[in-house]
Amino acid sequence: MTTSPLRALPALLLPLFVLPVAAQDPATLKREIETALIRAAESGALGEGSQATTLQDEARVRYELGAVVDLRSAGPGLPVLAVTPGAAASRLDLRPGDRLLAVNGRPVGSSAESLQQAIDTGNGRLAAQWLRNGKPMAATDRADAVAVPAYRLLVGGEAATGCGFVSDKQGVVPKNQGIFRAEITRIDGRSTPLAGNFEYRLPVGRHVLRVAEHIDRNRLSVGQATQIALTTRRMTGTQQYKTLVVDVKPNTTYRVGVRFFKDKLDNDSIRRNAYWEPEVWETRAQACR
């Protein structure tokens, strides 16, 4: 099965186990790593944005099954979604639709890490048990071996150039200029505390904020407020928010709000969530140490 060094990153980055990847050049490999890091940040695996996280391991051999299984399914076992032709799973005669129960005598868990540990237990030998249309089946073969190169990846942390702040609660928003309160719900994929903070300290550089609007409903007619409420209930979680990219400079605070467009309160604009946009409404100097 074709893999890239990205497979050495924590298994929790992937919603499915053993997805085939073909990084043919540095640019493609870089994008694959960035995609994995985005998923890791969104899952909370990388910790706080101001703290550096080091991902590293020595060169090693990893054994692979050569199948895609769905880790999100309730038992018994894990549904097999696809099998790589010629790989170990194919030689075992695993097929899409089978439910993998155990590998090397260990029941498969609900995480990629536990499944990988079961495969590694055999040190190259692969004994699998599964169900096919409710019928128990078993077979043994050799696992596919891949060489994982040594790696050391430093993620996050503040650059030597310093830090700044973003805030959704500092200052009184200028409502007479069409600016209303915002709520920053995520920063660079990480959820902000439910209780909210006065401000968020960030390293210098570009950051992506996910923002929700808190426009005073008394500024709307009853019909407009009702239409917004109905639209919001129909939206998925991500559709209710918008993103704002802020280029944080040293020793600077960025006050974030939302701009309200009174001329975009027709039903179509409300359905498209077009009646507001997040923006930085004020910047101020603030020492950051």
PDB file of C-alpha atoms in Angstrom, residues 1-284:
ATOM      1  CA  MET A   1       0.000   0.000   0.000  1.00  0.00           C
ATOM      2  CA  THR A   2       1.374   3.423  -0.902  1.00  0.00           C
ATOM      3  CA  THR A   3       1.965   5.667   2.096  1.00  0.00           C
ATOM      4  CA  SER A   4       3.813   8.867   2.855  1.00  0.00           C
ATOM      5  CA  PRO A   5       5.796   9.981   5.930  1.00  0.00           C
ATOM      6  CA  LEU A   6       2.623  11.759   7.011  1.00  0.00           C
ATOM      7  CA  ARG A   7       1.334   8.393   8.184  1.00  0.00           C
ATOM      8  CA  ALA A   8       3.769   8.693  11.082  1.00  0.00           C
ATOM      9  CA  LEU A   9       1.704  11.515  12.586  1.00  0.00           C
ATOM     10  CA  PRO A  10      -0.765  10.604  15.362  1.00  0.00           C
ATOM     11  CA  ALA A  11      -3.499   8.288  14.146  1.00  0.00           C
ATOM     12  CA  LEU A  12      -6.184  10.476  15.715  1.00  0.00           C
ATOM     13  CA  LEU A  13      -5.729  12.903  12.827  1.00  0.00           C
ATOM     14  CA  LEU A  14      -7.630  10.601  10.486  1.00  0.00           C
ATOM     15  CA  PRO A  15     -11.369   9.808  10.557  1.00  0.00           C
ATOM     16  CA  LEU A  16     -10.720   6.565   8.675  1.00  0.00           C
ATOM     17  CA  PHE A  17      -7.824   4.150   9.006  1.00  0.00           C
ATOM     18  CA  VAL A  18      -5.183   3.791   6.293  1.00  0.00           C
ATOM     19  CA  LEU A  19      -6.193   6.244   3.616  1.00  0.00           C
ATOM     20  CA  PRO A  20      -3.990   5.908   0.519  1.00  0.00           C
ATOM     21  CA  VAL A  21      -1.808   8.947  -0.146  1.00  0.00           C
ATOM     22  CA  ALA A  22       0.585   9.640  -2.994  1.00  0.00           C
ATOM     23  CA  ALA A  23       2.843  12.605  -2.301  1.00  0.00           C
ATOM     24  CA  GLN A  24       4.902  12.886  -5.465  1.00  0.00           C
ATOM     25  CA  ASP A  25       6.630  16.188  -4.728  1.00  0.00           C
ATOM     26  CA  PRO A  26       7.484  18.445  -1.768  1.00  0.00           C
ATOM     27  CA  ALA A  27       4.548  20.773  -2.456  1.00  0.00           C
ATOM     28  CA  THR A  28       2.063  17.886  -2.313  1.00  0.00           C
ATOM     29  CA  LEU A  29       3.682  16.490   0.824  1.00  0.00           C
ATOM     30  CA  LYS A  30       3.553  19.929   2.452  1.00  0.00           C
ATOM     31  CA  ARG A  31      -0.158  20.211   1.703  1.00  0.00           C
ATOM     32  CA  GLU A  32      -0.810  16.738   3.153  1.00  0.00           C
ATOM     33  CA  ILE A  33       1.038  17.686   6.340  1.00  0.00           C
ATOM     34  CA  GLU A  34      -0.878  20.967   6.556  1.00  0.00           C
ATOM     35  CA  THR A  35      -4.170  19.090   6.156  1.00  0.00           C
ATOM     36  CA  ALA A  36      -3.214  16.717   8.972  1.00  0.00           C
ATOM     37  CA  LEU A  37      -2.176  19.625  11.187  1.00  0.00           C
ATOM     38  CA  ILE A  38      -5.483  21.408  10.552  1.00  0.00           C
ATOM     39  CA  ARG A  39      -7.351  18.281  11.662  1.00  0.00           C
ATOM     40  CA  ALA A  40      -5.101  17.980  14.698  1.00  0.00           C
ATOM     41  CA  ALA A  41      -5.713  21.610  15.663  1.00  0.00           C
ATOM     42  CA  GLU A  42      -9.466  21.229  15.264  1.00  0.00           C
ATOM     43  CA  SER A  43      -9.441  18.104  17.436  1.00  0.00           C
ATOM     44  CA  GLY A  44      -7.521  19.906  20.180  1.00  0.00           C
ATOM     45  CA  ALA A  45      -4.547  17.545  19.877  1.00  0.00           C
ATOM     46  CA  LEU A  46      -2.053  20.396  19.483  1.00  0.00           C
ATOM     47  CA  GLY A  47      -2.954  22.245  22.677  1.00  0.00           C
ATOM     48  CA  GLU A  48      -2.953  26.016  23.021  1.00  0.00           C
ATOM     49  CA  GLY A  49      -1.828  28.140  20.093  1.00  0.00           C
ATOM     50  CA  SER A  50       0.848  29.921  22.151  1.00  0.00           C
ATOM     51  CA  GLN A  51       2.469  26.634  23.163  1.00  0.00           C
ATOM     52  CA  ALA A  52       4.746  24.656  20.888  1.00  0.00           C
ATOM     53  CA  THR A  53       4.044  20.948  20.288  1.00  0.00           C
ATOM     54  CA  THR A  54       6.786  18.607  19.088  1.00  0.00           C
ATOM     55  CA  LEU A  55       5.864  15.548  17.025  1.00  0.00           C
ATOM     56  CA  GLN A  56       8.805  13.199  16.707  1.00  0.00           C
ATOM     57  CA  ASP A  57       9.831   9.573  16.454  1.00  0.00           C
ATOM     58  CA  GLU A  58      12.809   7.489  15.418  1.00  0.00           C
ATOM     59  CA  ALA A  59      12.962   5.582  12.144  1.00  0.00           C
ATOM     60  CA  ARG A  60      10.965   2.385  12.425  1.00  0.00           C
ATOM     61  CA  VAL A  61       9.099  -0.307  10.527  1.00  0.00           C
ATOM     62  CA  ARG A  62       5.340  -0.236  10.587  1.00  0.00           C
ATOM     63  CA  TYR A  63       3.064  -3.087   9.558  1.00  0.00           C
ATOM     64  CA  GLU A  64      -0.100  -2.405   7.622  1.00  0.00           C
ATOM     65  CA  LEU A  65      -3.321  -4.200   6.815  1.00  0.00           C
ATOM     66  CA  GLY A  66      -4.021  -2.497   3.505  1.00  0.00           C
ATOM     67  CA  ALA A  67      -7.697  -1.785   4.103  1.00  0.00           C
ATOM     68  CA  VAL A  68      -9.894   1.195   4.875  1.00  0.00           C
ATOM     69  CA  VAL A  69     -12.195   0.609   7.839  1.00  0.00           C
ATOM     70  CA  ASP A  70     -14.828   2.885   9.327  1.00  0.00           C
ATOM     71  CA  LEU A  71     -13.898   3.768  12.902  1.00  0.00           C
ATOM     72  CA  ARG A  72     -17.137   5.680  13.434  1.00  0.00           C
ATOM     73  CA  SER A  73     -19.372   2.613  13.239  1.00  0.00           C
ATOM     74  CA  ALA A  74     -20.950   0.927  16.246  1.00  0.00           C
ATOM     75  CA  GLY A  75     -19.945  -2.724  16.719  1.00  0.00           C
ATOM     76  CA  PRO A  76     -19.677  -5.566  16.402  1.00  0.00           C
ATOM     77  CA  GLY A  77     -16.352  -5.023  14.667  1.00  0.00           C
ATOM     78  CA  LEU A  78     -15.323  -2.390  12.154  1.00  0.00           C
ATOM     79  CA  PRO A  79     -16.878  -2.291   8.670  1.00  0.00           C
ATOM     80  CA  VAL A  80     -14.386  -2.758   5.849  1.00  0.00           C
ATOM     81  CA  LEU A  81     -14.928   0.003   3.286  1.00  0.00           C
ATOM     82  CA  ALA A  82     -12.186  -0.795   0.774  1.00  0.00           C
ATOM     83  CA  VAL A  83      -9.273  -3.163   0.240  1.00  0.00           C
ATOM     84  CA  THR A  84      -6.032  -2.302  -1.582  1.00  0.00           C
ATOM     85  CA  PRO A  85      -5.453  -4.805  -4.408  1.00  0.00           C
ATOM     86  CA  GLY A  86      -2.498  -7.073  -3.665  1.00  0.00           C
ATOM     87  CA  ALA A  87      -2.149  -5.855  -0.066  1.00  0.00           C
ATOM     88  CA  ALA A  88      -2.325  -8.013   3.053  1.00  0.00           C
ATOM     89  CA  ALA A  89      -6.073  -7.564   3.453  1.00  0.00           C
ATOM     90  CA  SER A  90      -6.598  -8.723  -0.113  1.00  0.00           C
ATOM     91  CA  ARG A  91      -4.479 -11.819   0.479  1.00  0.00           C
ATOM     92  CA  LEU A  92      -6.542 -12.560   3.596  1.00  0.00           C
ATOM     93  CA  ASP A  93      -9.658 -12.313   1.373  1.00  0.00           C
ATOM     94  CA  LEU A  94     -11.124  -9.412   3.345  1.00  0.00           C
ATOM     95  CA  ARG A  95     -13.814  -7.720   1.281  1.00  0.00           C
ATOM     96  CA  PRO A  96     -15.801  -4.480   1.482  1.00  0.00           C
ATOM     97  CA  GLY A  97     -18.835  -5.106   3.669  1.00  0.00           C
ATOM     98  CA  ASP A  98     -17.013  -7.485   6.033  1.00  0.00           C
ATOM     99  CA  ARG A  99     -16.785  -6.514   9.704  1.00  0.00           C
ATOM    100  CA  LEU A 100     -13.288  -6.853  11.160  1.00  0.00           C
ATOM    101  CA  LEU A 101     -13.461  -8.309  14.693  1.00  0.00           C
ATOM    102  CA  ALA A 102      -9.883  -9.009  15.808  1.00  0.00           C
ATOM    103  CA  VAL A 103      -6.299  -8.842  14.617  1.00  0.00           C
ATOM    104  CA  ASN A 104      -3.544 -11.022  16.086  1.00  0.00           C
ATOM    105  CA  GLY A 105      -5.879 -12.173  18.840  1.00  0.00           C
ATOM    106  CA  ARG A 106      -6.747  -8.634  19.954  1.00  0.00           C
ATOM    107  CA  PRO A 107     -10.260  -7.227  19.473  1.00  0.00           C
ATOM    108  CA  VAL A 108     -10.132  -4.149  17.269  1.00  0.00           C
ATOM    109  CA  GLY A 109     -10.945  -0.955  19.131  1.00  0.00           C
ATOM    110  CA  SER A 110     -12.641   2.174  17.967  1.00  0.00           C
ATOM    111  CA  SER A 111      -9.470   4.145  17.222  1.00  0.00           C
ATOM    112  CA  ALA A 112      -6.819   3.952  14.525  1.00  0.00           C
ATOM    113  CA  GLU A 113      -4.184   3.713  17.245  1.00  0.00           C
ATOM    114  CA  SER A 114      -5.671   0.586  18.850  1.00  0.00           C
ATOM    115  CA  LEU A 115      -6.036  -1.095  15.464  1.00  0.00           C
ATOM    116  CA  GLN A 116      -2.432  -0.262  14.567  1.00  0.00           C
ATOM    117  CA  GLN A 117      -1.245  -1.662  17.892  1.00  0.00           C
ATOM    118  CA  ALA A 118      -3.090  -4.914  17.177  1.00  0.00           C
ATOM    119  CA  ILE A 119      -1.425  -5.161  13.768  1.00  0.00           C
ATOM    120  CA  ASP A 120       2.036  -4.373  15.213  1.00  0.00           C
ATOM    121  CA  THR A 121       1.618  -7.067  17.882  1.00  0.00           C
ATOM    122  CA  GLY A 122       2.189  -9.759  15.268  1.00  0.00           C
ATOM    123  CA  ASN A 123       5.628  -8.369  14.327  1.00  0.00           C
ATOM    124  CA  GLY A 124       4.864  -9.074  10.691  1.00  0.00           C
ATOM    125  CA  ARG A 125       2.459 -11.960  11.166  1.00  0.00           C
ATOM    126  CA  LEU A 126      -1.177 -11.127  10.511  1.00  0.00           C
ATOM    127  CA  ALA A 127      -4.068 -13.191  11.856  1.00  0.00           C
ATOM    128  CA  ALA A 128      -7.514 -11.694  11.320  1.00  0.00           C
ATOM    129  CA  GLN A 129     -11.040 -12.621  12.307  1.00  0.00           C
ATOM    130  CA  TRP A 130     -14.113 -11.060  10.724  1.00  0.00           C
ATOM    131  CA  LEU A 131     -17.790 -11.495   9.947  1.00  0.00           C
ATOM    132  CA  ARG A 132     -19.161 -11.842   6.447  1.00  0.00           C
ATOM    133  CA  ASN A 133     -22.956 -11.706   6.309  1.00  0.00           C
ATOM    134  CA  GLY A 134     -22.944 -12.819   9.942  1.00  0.00           C
ATOM    135  CA  LYS A 135     -20.672 -15.813   9.299  1.00  0.00           C
ATOM    136  CA  PRO A 136     -17.368 -15.942  11.275  1.00  0.00           C
ATOM    137  CA  MET A 137     -14.236 -16.127   9.106  1.00  0.00           C
ATOM    138  CA  ALA A 138     -10.497 -16.172   9.829  1.00  0.00           C
ATOM    139  CA  ALA A 139      -7.204 -16.256   7.927  1.00  0.00           C
ATOM    140  CA  THR A 140      -3.494 -15.619   8.418  1.00  0.00           C
ATOM    141  CA  ASP A 141      -0.846 -14.043   6.200  1.00  0.00           C
ATOM    142  CA  ARG A 142       2.039 -11.608   6.356  1.00  0.00           C
ATOM    143  CA  ALA A 143       1.398  -7.934   7.031  1.00  0.00           C
ATOM    144  CA  ASP A 144       2.733  -5.361   4.600  1.00  0.00           C
ATOM    145  CA  ALA A 145       5.828  -3.642   6.005  1.00  0.00           C
ATOM    146  CA  VAL A 146       6.675   0.007   5.356  1.00  0.00           C
ATOM    147  CA  ALA A 147       9.679   2.012   6.509  1.00  0.00           C
ATOM    148  CA  VAL A 148       8.746   5.153   8.446  1.00  0.00           C
ATOM    149  CA  PRO A 149      11.591   7.698   8.383  1.00  0.00           C
ATOM    150  CA  ALA A 150      12.662   9.513  11.517  1.00  0.00           C
ATOM    151  CA  TYR A 151      10.962  12.876  11.903  1.00  0.00           C
ATOM    152  CA  ARG A 152      10.818  15.867  14.195  1.00  0.00           C
ATOM    153  CA  LEU A 153       8.141  18.480  13.616  1.00  0.00           C
ATOM    154  CA  LEU A 154       7.756  21.565  15.794  1.00  0.00           C
ATOM    155  CA  VAL A 155       4.219  22.947  15.613  1.00  0.00           C
ATOM    156  CA  GLY A 156       2.997  26.279  16.982  1.00  0.00           C
ATOM    157  CA  GLY A 157       4.614  28.424  19.613  1.00  0.00           C
ATOM    158  CA  GLU A 158       5.377  32.094  19.479  1.00  0.00           C
ATOM    159  CA  ALA A 159       7.924  33.397  17.032  1.00  0.00           C
ATOM    160  CA  ALA A 160      10.792  35.532  18.253  1.00  0.00           C
ATOM    161  CA  THR A 161       8.989  38.563  16.858  1.00  0.00           C
ATOM    162  CA  GLY A 162       6.490  38.644  19.718  1.00  0.00           C
ATOM    163  CA  CYS A 163       2.745  38.539  20.160  1.00  0.00           C
ATOM    164  CA  GLY A 164      -0.495  40.490  20.047  1.00  0.00           C
ATOM    165  CA  PHE A 165      -4.146  40.103  21.049  1.00  0.00           C
ATOM    166  CA  VAL A 166      -7.604  39.685  19.565  1.00  0.00           C
ATOM    167  CA  SER A 167     -10.720  40.453  21.582  1.00  0.00           C
ATOM    168  CA  ASP A 168     -14.483  40.335  21.125  1.00  0.00           C
ATOM    169  CA  LYS A 169     -15.253  42.062  24.448  1.00  0.00           C
ATOM    170  CA  GLN A 170     -12.905  45.020  24.769  1.00  0.00           C
ATOM    171  CA  GLY A 171     -14.362  48.464  24.326  1.00  0.00           C
ATOM    172  CA  VAL A 172     -17.894  49.611  23.519  1.00  0.00           C
ATOM    173  CA  VAL A 173     -18.794  48.695  19.957  1.00  0.00           C
ATOM    174  CA  PRO A 174     -19.834  51.742  17.849  1.00  0.00           C
ATOM    175  CA  LYS A 175     -23.415  50.723  17.068  1.00  0.00           C
ATOM    176  CA  ASN A 176     -24.059  54.126  15.496  1.00  0.00           C
ATOM    177  CA  GLN A 177     -21.547  53.064  12.825  1.00  0.00           C
ATOM    178  CA  GLY A 178     -23.296  49.729  12.204  1.00  0.00           C
ATOM    179  CA  ILE A 179     -20.872  47.676  14.312  1.00  0.00           C
ATOM    180  CA  PHE A 180     -22.246  45.152  16.826  1.00  0.00           C
ATOM    181  CA  ARG A 181     -20.815  42.615  19.208  1.00  0.00           C
ATOM    182  CA  ALA A 182     -19.179  39.469  17.890  1.00  0.00           C
ATOM    183  CA  GLU A 183     -18.233  36.222  19.569  1.00  0.00           C
ATOM    184  CA  ILE A 184     -14.969  34.506  18.637  1.00  0.00           C
ATOM    185  CA  THR A 185     -15.752  30.784  18.840  1.00  0.00           C
ATOM    186  CA  ARG A 186     -12.563  29.348  17.325  1.00  0.00           C
ATOM    187  CA  ILE A 187      -9.021  30.547  16.705  1.00  0.00           C
ATOM    188  CA  ASP A 188      -6.937  28.604  14.181  1.00  0.00           C
ATOM    189  CA  GLY A 189      -9.296  25.653  14.530  1.00  0.00           C
ATOM    190  CA  ARG A 190      -9.217  25.560  18.334  1.00  0.00           C
ATOM    191  CA  SER A 191     -12.373  26.215  20.328  1.00  0.00           C
ATOM    192  CA  THR A 192     -12.326  29.202  22.643  1.00  0.00           C
ATOM    193  CA  PRO A 193     -13.448  28.699  26.290  1.00  0.00           C
ATOM    194  CA  LEU A 194     -17.204  28.470  26.726  1.00  0.00           C
ATOM    195  CA  ALA A 195     -17.123  31.153  29.407  1.00  0.00           C
ATOM    196  CA  GLY A 196     -15.216  33.444  27.076  1.00  0.00           C
ATOM    197  CA  ASN A 197     -12.089  35.481  27.755  1.00  0.00           C
ATOM    198  CA  PHE A 198     -11.410  39.185  27.890  1.00  0.00           C
ATOM    199  CA  GLU A 199      -8.807  38.765  25.153  1.00  0.00           C
ATOM    200  CA  TYR A 200      -6.799  36.074  23.374  1.00  0.00           C
ATOM    201  CA  ARG A 201      -3.011  36.260  23.209  1.00  0.00           C
ATOM    202  CA  LEU A 202      -1.615  35.120  19.840  1.00  0.00           C
ATOM    203  CA  PRO A 203       1.817  34.878  18.238  1.00  0.00           C
ATOM    204  CA  VAL A 204       2.612  37.383  15.502  1.00  0.00           C
ATOM    205  CA  GLY A 205       1.315  36.298  12.095  1.00  0.00           C
ATOM    206  CA  ARG A 206      -1.934  35.521  10.312  1.00  0.00           C
ATOM    207  CA  HIS A 207      -4.687  33.809  12.281  1.00  0.00           C
ATOM    208  CA  VAL A 208      -8.150  32.547  11.306  1.00  0.00           C
ATOM    209  CA  LEU A 209     -11.007  33.425  13.644  1.00  0.00           C
ATOM    210  CA  ARG A 210     -14.455  31.830  13.501  1.00  0.00           C
ATOM    211  CA  VAL A 211     -17.005  34.450  14.473  1.00  0.00           C
ATOM    212  CA  ALA A 212     -20.684  34.485  15.450  1.00  0.00           C
ATOM    213  CA  GLU A 213     -22.890  37.588  15.300  1.00  0.00           C
ATOM    214  CA  HIS A 214     -24.729  39.131  18.238  1.00  0.00           C
ATOM    215  CA  ILE A 215     -26.660  41.909  16.529  1.00  0.00           C
ATOM    216  CA  ASP A 216     -29.277  43.480  18.766  1.00  0.00           C
ATOM    217  CA  ARG A 217     -32.589  41.964  17.758  1.00  0.00           C
ATOM    218  CA  ASN A 218     -34.391  45.172  18.699  1.00  0.00           C
ATOM    219  CA  ARG A 219     -32.776  46.680  15.616  1.00  0.00           C
ATOM    220  CA  LEU A 220     -34.885  44.320  13.481  1.00  0.00           C
ATOM    221  CA  SER A 221     -38.549  44.115  12.657  1.00  0.00           C
ATOM    222  CA  VAL A 222     -40.516  41.195  14.062  1.00  0.00           C
ATOM    223  CA  GLY A 223     -40.580  39.592  10.608  1.00  0.00           C
ATOM    224  CA  GLN A 224     -36.818  39.984  10.119  1.00  0.00           C
ATOM    225  CA  ALA A 225     -36.014  38.597  13.556  1.00  0.00           C
ATOM    226  CA  THR A 226     -38.340  35.648  12.951  1.00  0.00           C
ATOM    227  CA  GLN A 227     -36.772  34.918   9.551  1.00  0.00           C
ATOM    228  CA  ILE A 228     -33.266  35.004  11.048  1.00  0.00           C
ATOM    229  CA  ALA A 229     -34.307  32.654  13.862  1.00  0.00           C
ATOM    230  CA  LEU A 230     -35.859  30.193  11.389  1.00  0.00           C
ATOM    231  CA  THR A 231     -32.827  30.343   9.101  1.00  0.00           C
ATOM    232  CA  THR A 232     -30.426  29.814  11.997  1.00  0.00           C
ATOM    233  CA  ARG A 233     -32.305  26.681  13.113  1.00  0.00           C
ATOM    234  CA  ARG A 234     -32.017  25.235   9.614  1.00  0.00           C
ATOM    235  CA  MET A 235     -28.291  25.937   9.324  1.00  0.00           C
ATOM    236  CA  THR A 236     -25.590  23.495  10.271  1.00  0.00           C
ATOM    237  CA  GLY A 237     -23.164  24.625  12.960  1.00  0.00           C
ATOM    238  CA  THR A 238     -20.521  25.894  10.555  1.00  0.00           C
ATOM    239  CA  GLN A 239     -23.050  27.784   8.411  1.00  0.00           C
ATOM    240  CA  GLN A 240     -23.948  30.012  11.345  1.00  0.00           C
ATOM    241  CA  TYR A 241     -20.414  31.374  11.573  1.00  0.00           C
ATOM    242  CA  LYS A 242     -18.044  33.318   9.346  1.00  0.00           C
ATOM    243  CA  THR A 243     -14.265  33.444   9.270  1.00  0.00           C
ATOM    244  CA  LEU A 244     -12.032  36.461   9.679  1.00  0.00           C
ATOM    245  CA  VAL A 245      -8.297  36.475   8.933  1.00  0.00           C
ATOM    246  CA  VAL A 246      -6.330  38.800  11.204  1.00  0.00           C
ATOM    247  CA  ASP A 247      -2.673  39.638  10.578  1.00  0.00           C
ATOM    248  CA  VAL A 248      -1.482  40.083  14.160  1.00  0.00           C
ATOM    249  CA  LYS A 249       1.354  42.560  14.637  1.00  0.00           C
ATOM    250  CA  PRO A 250       3.530  42.818  17.766  1.00  0.00           C
ATOM    251  CA  ASN A 251       2.092  44.618  20.809  1.00  0.00           C
ATOM    252  CA  THR A 252      -1.261  45.283  19.152  1.00  0.00           C
ATOM    253  CA  THR A 253      -4.827  44.478  20.180  1.00  0.00           C
ATOM    254  CA  TYR A 254      -7.465  43.852  17.522  1.00  0.00           C
ATOM    255  CA  ARG A 255     -11.055  44.443  18.585  1.00  0.00           C
ATOM    256  CA  VAL A 256     -13.411  42.222  16.605  1.00  0.00           C
ATOM    257  CA  GLY A 257     -17.070  42.939  15.895  1.00  0.00           C
ATOM    258  CA  VAL A 258     -19.602  42.419  13.123  1.00  0.00           C
ATOM    259  CA  ARG A 259     -20.838  44.929  10.567  1.00  0.00           C
ATOM    260  CA  PHE A 260     -24.614  44.972  10.136  1.00  0.00           C
ATOM    261  CA  PHE A 261     -25.998  45.582   6.632  1.00  0.00           C
ATOM    262  CA  LYS A 262     -29.483  47.048   6.974  1.00  0.00           C
ATOM    263  CA  ASP A 263     -29.976  46.897   3.200  1.00  0.00           C
ATOM    264  CA  LYS A 264     -29.582  43.098   3.224  1.00  0.00           C
ATOM    265  CA  LEU A 265     -32.534  42.055   5.338  1.00  0.00           C
ATOM    266  CA  ASP A 266     -34.681  40.584   2.569  1.00  0.00           C
ATOM    267  CA  ASN A 267     -35.503  36.896   2.929  1.00  0.00           C
ATOM    268  CA  ASP A 268     -32.960  35.763   0.329  1.00  0.00           C
ATOM    269  CA  SER A 269     -30.091  37.716   1.954  1.00  0.00           C
ATOM    270  CA  ILE A 270     -31.036  36.387   5.385  1.00  0.00           C
ATOM    271  CA  ARG A 271     -31.073  32.807   4.052  1.00  0.00           C
ATOM    272  CA  ARG A 272     -27.573  33.388   2.655  1.00  0.00           C
ATOM    273  CA  ASN A 273     -26.418  34.891   5.960  1.00  0.00           C
ATOM    274  CA  ALA A 274     -25.431  37.984   3.975  1.00  0.00           C
ATOM    275  CA  TYR A 275     -26.715  40.619   6.408  1.00  0.00           C
ATOM    276  CA  TRP A 276     -23.461  40.727   8.411  1.00  0.00           C
ATOM    277  CA  GLU A 277     -19.694  40.329   8.124  1.00  0.00           C
ATOM    278  CA  PRO A 278     -17.008  40.094  10.808  1.00  0.00           C
ATOM    279  CA  GLU A 279     -14.360  42.794  10.917  1.00  0.00           C
ATOM    280  CA  VAL A 280     -11.711  44.392  13.088  1.00  0.00           C
ATOM    281  CA  TRP A 281     -13.325  47.662  14.146  1.00  0.00           C
ATOM    282  CA  GLU A 282     -10.406  49.014  16.134  1.00  0.00           C
ATOM    283  CA  THR A 283      -6.696  48.377  16.766  1.00  0.00           C
ATOM    284  CA  ARG A 284      -4.802  49.635  19.786  1.00  0.00           C
TER     285      ARG A 284
END
